[in-house]
Coordinates of C-alpha atoms and ligand atoms in Angstrom, one line a residue:
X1 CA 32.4 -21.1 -8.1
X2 CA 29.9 -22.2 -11.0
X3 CA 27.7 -18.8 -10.2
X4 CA 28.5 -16.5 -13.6
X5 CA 26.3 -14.0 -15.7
X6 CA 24.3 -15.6 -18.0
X7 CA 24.7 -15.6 -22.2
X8 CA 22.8 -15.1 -24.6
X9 CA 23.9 -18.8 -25.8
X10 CA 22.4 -20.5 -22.3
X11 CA 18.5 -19.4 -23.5
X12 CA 17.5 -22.6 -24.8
X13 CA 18.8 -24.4 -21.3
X14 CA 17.2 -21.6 -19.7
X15 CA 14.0 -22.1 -21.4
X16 CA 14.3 -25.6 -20.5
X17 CA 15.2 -25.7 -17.1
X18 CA 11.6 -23.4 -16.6
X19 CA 9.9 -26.5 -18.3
X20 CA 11.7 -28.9 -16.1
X21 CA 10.9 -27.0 -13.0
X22 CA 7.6 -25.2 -13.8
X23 CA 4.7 -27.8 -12.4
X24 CA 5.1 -26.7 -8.1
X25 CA 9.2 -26.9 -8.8
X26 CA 8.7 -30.5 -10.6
X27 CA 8.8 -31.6 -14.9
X28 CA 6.1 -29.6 -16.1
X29 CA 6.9 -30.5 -20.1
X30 CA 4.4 -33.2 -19.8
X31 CA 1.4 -30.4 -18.9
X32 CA 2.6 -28.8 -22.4
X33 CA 1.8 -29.2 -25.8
X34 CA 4.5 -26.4 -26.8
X35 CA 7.9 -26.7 -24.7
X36 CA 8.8 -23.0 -25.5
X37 CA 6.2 -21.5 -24.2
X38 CA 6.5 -21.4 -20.2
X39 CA 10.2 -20.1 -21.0
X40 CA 8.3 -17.4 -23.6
X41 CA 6.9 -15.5 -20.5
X42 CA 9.4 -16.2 -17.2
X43 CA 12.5 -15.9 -18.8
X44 CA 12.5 -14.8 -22.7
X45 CA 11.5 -10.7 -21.6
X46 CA 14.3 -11.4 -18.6
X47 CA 17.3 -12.3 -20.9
X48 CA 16.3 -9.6 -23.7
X49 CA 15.5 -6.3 -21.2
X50 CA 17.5 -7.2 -18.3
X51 CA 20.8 -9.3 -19.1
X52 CA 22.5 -7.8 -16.2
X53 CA 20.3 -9.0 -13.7
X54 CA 20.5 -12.8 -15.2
X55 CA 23.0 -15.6 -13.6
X56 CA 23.0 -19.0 -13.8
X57 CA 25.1 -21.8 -12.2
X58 CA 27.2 -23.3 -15.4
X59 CA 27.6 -27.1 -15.6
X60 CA 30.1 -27.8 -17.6
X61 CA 29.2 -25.3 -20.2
X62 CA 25.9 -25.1 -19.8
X63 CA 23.2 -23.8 -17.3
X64 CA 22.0 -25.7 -14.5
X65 CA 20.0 -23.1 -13.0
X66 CA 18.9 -19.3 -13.1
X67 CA 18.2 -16.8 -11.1
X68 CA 16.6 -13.5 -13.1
X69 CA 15.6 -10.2 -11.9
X70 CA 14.0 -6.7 -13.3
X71 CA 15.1 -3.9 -11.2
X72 CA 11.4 -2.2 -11.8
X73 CA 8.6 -3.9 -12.6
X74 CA 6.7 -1.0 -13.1
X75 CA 9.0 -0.5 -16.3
X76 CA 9.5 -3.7 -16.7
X77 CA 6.0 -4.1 -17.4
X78 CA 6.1 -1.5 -19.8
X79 CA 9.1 -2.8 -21.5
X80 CA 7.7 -5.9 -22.1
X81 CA 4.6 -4.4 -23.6
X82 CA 6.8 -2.1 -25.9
X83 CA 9.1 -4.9 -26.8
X84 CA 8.4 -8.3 -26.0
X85 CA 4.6 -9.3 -25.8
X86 CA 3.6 -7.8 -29.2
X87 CA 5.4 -10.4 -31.2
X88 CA 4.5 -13.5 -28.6
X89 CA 0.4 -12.3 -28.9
X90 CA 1.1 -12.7 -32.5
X91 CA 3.0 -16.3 -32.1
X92 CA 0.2 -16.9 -29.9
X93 CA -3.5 -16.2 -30.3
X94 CA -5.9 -16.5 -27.2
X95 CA -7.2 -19.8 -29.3
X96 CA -4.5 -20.9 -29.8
X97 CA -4.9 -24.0 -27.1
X98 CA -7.8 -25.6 -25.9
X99 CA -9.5 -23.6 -23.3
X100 CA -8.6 -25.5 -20.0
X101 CA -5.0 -26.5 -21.4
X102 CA -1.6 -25.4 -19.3
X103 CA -0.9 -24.0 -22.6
X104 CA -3.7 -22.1 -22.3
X105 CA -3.3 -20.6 -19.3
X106 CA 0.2 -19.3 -20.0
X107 CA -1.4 -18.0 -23.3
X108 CA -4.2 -16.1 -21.2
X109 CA -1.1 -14.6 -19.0
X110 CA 0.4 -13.4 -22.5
X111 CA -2.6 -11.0 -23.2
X112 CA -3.2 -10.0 -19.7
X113 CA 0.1 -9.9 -17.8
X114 CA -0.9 -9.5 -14.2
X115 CA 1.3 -6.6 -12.2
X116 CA 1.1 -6.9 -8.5
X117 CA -0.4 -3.7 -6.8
X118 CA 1.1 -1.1 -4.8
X119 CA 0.9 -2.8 -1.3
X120 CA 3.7 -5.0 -3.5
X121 CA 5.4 -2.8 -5.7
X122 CA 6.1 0.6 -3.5
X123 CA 8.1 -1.4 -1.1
X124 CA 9.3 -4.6 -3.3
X125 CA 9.8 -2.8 -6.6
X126 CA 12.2 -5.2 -8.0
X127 CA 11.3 -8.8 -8.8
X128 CA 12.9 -12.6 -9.4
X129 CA 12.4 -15.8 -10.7
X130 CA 14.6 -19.0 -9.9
X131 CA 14.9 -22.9 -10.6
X132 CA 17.6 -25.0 -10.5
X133 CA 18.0 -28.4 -11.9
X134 CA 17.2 -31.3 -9.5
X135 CA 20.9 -32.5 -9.1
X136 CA 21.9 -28.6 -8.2
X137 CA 19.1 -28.1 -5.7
X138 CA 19.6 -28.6 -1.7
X139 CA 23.2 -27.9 -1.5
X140 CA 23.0 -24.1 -1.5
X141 CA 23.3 -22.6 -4.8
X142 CA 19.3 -21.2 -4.4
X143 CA 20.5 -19.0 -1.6
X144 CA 24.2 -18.2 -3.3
X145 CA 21.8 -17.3 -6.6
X146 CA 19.5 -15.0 -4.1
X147 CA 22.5 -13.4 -2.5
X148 CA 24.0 -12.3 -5.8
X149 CA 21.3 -10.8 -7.2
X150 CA 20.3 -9.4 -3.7
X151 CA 23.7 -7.9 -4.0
X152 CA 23.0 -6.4 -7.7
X153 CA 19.9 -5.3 -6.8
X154 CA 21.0 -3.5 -4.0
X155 CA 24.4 -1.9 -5.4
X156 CA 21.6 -0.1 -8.3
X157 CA 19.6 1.4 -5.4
X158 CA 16.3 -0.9 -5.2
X159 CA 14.2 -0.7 -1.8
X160 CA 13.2 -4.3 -2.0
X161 CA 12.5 -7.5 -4.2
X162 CA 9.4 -9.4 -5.0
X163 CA 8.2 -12.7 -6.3
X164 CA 5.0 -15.3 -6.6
X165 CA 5.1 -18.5 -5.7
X166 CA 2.1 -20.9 -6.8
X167 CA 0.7 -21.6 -2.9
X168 CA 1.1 -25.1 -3.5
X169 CA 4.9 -25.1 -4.2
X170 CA 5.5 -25.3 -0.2
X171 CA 9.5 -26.2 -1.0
X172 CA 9.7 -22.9 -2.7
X173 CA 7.9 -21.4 -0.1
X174 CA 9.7 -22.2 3.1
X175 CA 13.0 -21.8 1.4
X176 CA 12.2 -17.8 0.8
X177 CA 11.2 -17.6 3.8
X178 CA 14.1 -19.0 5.3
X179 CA 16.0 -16.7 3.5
X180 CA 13.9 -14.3 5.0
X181 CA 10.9 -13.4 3.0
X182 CA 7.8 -12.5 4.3
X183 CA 4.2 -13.1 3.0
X184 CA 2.8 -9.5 1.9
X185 CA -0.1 -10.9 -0.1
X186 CA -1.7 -14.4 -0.9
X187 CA -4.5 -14.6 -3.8
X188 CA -5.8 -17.0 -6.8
X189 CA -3.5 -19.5 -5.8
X190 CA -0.6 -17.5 -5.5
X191 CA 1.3 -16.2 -2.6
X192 CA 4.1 -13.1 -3.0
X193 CA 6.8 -12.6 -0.8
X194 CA 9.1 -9.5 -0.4
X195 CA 12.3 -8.6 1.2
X196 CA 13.6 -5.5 2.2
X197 CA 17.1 -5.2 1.2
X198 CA 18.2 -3.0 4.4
X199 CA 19.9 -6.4 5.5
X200 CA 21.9 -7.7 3.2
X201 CA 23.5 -10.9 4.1
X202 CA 20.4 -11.6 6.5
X203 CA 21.0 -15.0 7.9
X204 CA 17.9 -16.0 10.5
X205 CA 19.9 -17.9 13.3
X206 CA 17.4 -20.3 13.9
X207 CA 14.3 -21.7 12.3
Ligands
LIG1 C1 13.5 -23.5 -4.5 C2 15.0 -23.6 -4.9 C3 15.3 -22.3 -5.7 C4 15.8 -23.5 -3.6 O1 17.2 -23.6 -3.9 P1 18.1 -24.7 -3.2 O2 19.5 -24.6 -3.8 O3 17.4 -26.0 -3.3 O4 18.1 -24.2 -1.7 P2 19.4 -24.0 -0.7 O5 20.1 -25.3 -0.6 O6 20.2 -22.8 -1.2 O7 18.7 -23.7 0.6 C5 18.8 -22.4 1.3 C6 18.3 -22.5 2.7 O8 16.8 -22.7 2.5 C7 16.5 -23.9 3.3 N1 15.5 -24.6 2.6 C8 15.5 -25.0 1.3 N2 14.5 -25.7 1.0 C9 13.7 -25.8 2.1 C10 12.5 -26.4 2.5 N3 11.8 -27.1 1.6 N4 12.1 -26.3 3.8 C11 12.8 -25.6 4.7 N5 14.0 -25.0 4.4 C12 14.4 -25.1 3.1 C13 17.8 -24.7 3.4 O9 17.8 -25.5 4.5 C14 18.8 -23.6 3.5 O10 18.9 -23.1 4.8 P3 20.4 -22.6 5.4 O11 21.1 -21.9 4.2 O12 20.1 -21.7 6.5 O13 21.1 -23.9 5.8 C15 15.3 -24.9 -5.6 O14 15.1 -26.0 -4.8 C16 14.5 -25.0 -6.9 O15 14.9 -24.5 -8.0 N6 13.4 -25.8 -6.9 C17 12.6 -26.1 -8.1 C18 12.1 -24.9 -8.8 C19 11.3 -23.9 -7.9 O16 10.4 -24.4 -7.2 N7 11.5 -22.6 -8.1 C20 10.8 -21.6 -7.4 C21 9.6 -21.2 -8.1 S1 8.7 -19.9 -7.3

């Protein structure tokens, strides 16, 4: 079973399996000027405030995919303004790419995190994020990643889990909701999906 809590000496795979993953679940590094940067904002504030909610598949030594959670995103949020944004505003100015840039964008998500609203978070409190490599994908370890933290999640008392999906990335789409997410609200491109966690081990038996 390759499923173990990640270490602090995975980040840099970490980073780059977000790059490798990041354009609608395919190589984003060739949208980016700076490699670090997706990795900066999805996993960085993940592996610093919330280690115990971070696992990866090892390969070998290394990580060939993640699966990362915050417990609260209301305090998350906050914890990432107390602790982790100040210093990556600083790395990062709003010029510092050319308007229009993927670089950009991320940099524009840097100064104005968005937080989803309460038709999200007072049901879904807790949120994820997770990529795999292309050789680990399709055989299982997304939903053996989900389960876990599912398991985590629910063992520290959360209601329910969130997450946003670009609305193009329709692999990444139908396999949460295979796993038995459902669409709570769909805006600027993004869709986010939520899961009770009443049920866990939900298996759909057909579909
Ligand atoms: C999306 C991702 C996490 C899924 O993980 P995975 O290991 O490939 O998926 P699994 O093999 O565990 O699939 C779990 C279930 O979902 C189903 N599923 C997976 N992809 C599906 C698809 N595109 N359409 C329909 N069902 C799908 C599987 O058939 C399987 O069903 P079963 O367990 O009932 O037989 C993984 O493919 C990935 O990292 N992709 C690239 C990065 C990405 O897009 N991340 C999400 C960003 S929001």
């Amino acid at each position: 079973m390759p499923l173990r809590p990640a270490r602090p000496t995975d980040t840099d795979d970490l980073y780059d399996i977000c790059l490798r993953t990041g354009s609608d679940g395919d190589d984003a590094s060739e949208r980016f000027s700076d490699p670090r940067l997706l990795g900066s904002v999805y996993v960085g504030p993940y592996l610093a405030l919330e280690p115990a909610l971070a696992f990866v598949l090892d390969d070998d030594g290394r990580a060939g995919g993640y699966v990362l959670g915050a417990l609260d995103t209301r305090e998350f949020a906050r914890a990432c303004e107390r602790q982790w944004w100040p210093a990556l505003r600083a790395r990062y100015p709003r010029d510092a790419f050319a308007s229009g840039t993927a670089d950009a964008e991320v940099v524009a998500i840097v100064h104005d995190p968005p937080l989803p609203g309460p038709e999200v978070l007072d049901s879904y409190p807790s949120h994820l994020h997770i990529d795999l490599l292309p050789r680990w994908q399709g055989a299982g370890w997304g939903r053996c990643l989900i389960d876990h933290l599912i398991a985590q999640l629910t063992a520290a008392g959360s209601p329910g889990v969130h997450l946003t999906a670009s609305a193009t990335n329709t692999r990444a789409i139908a396999f949460y909701r295979r796993l038995g997410f459902v669409e709570v609200v769909a805006d600027g491109g993004g869709i986010t999906l939520g899961r009770r966690l009443d049920e866990v081990g939900f298996r759909p038996v057909s579909g």
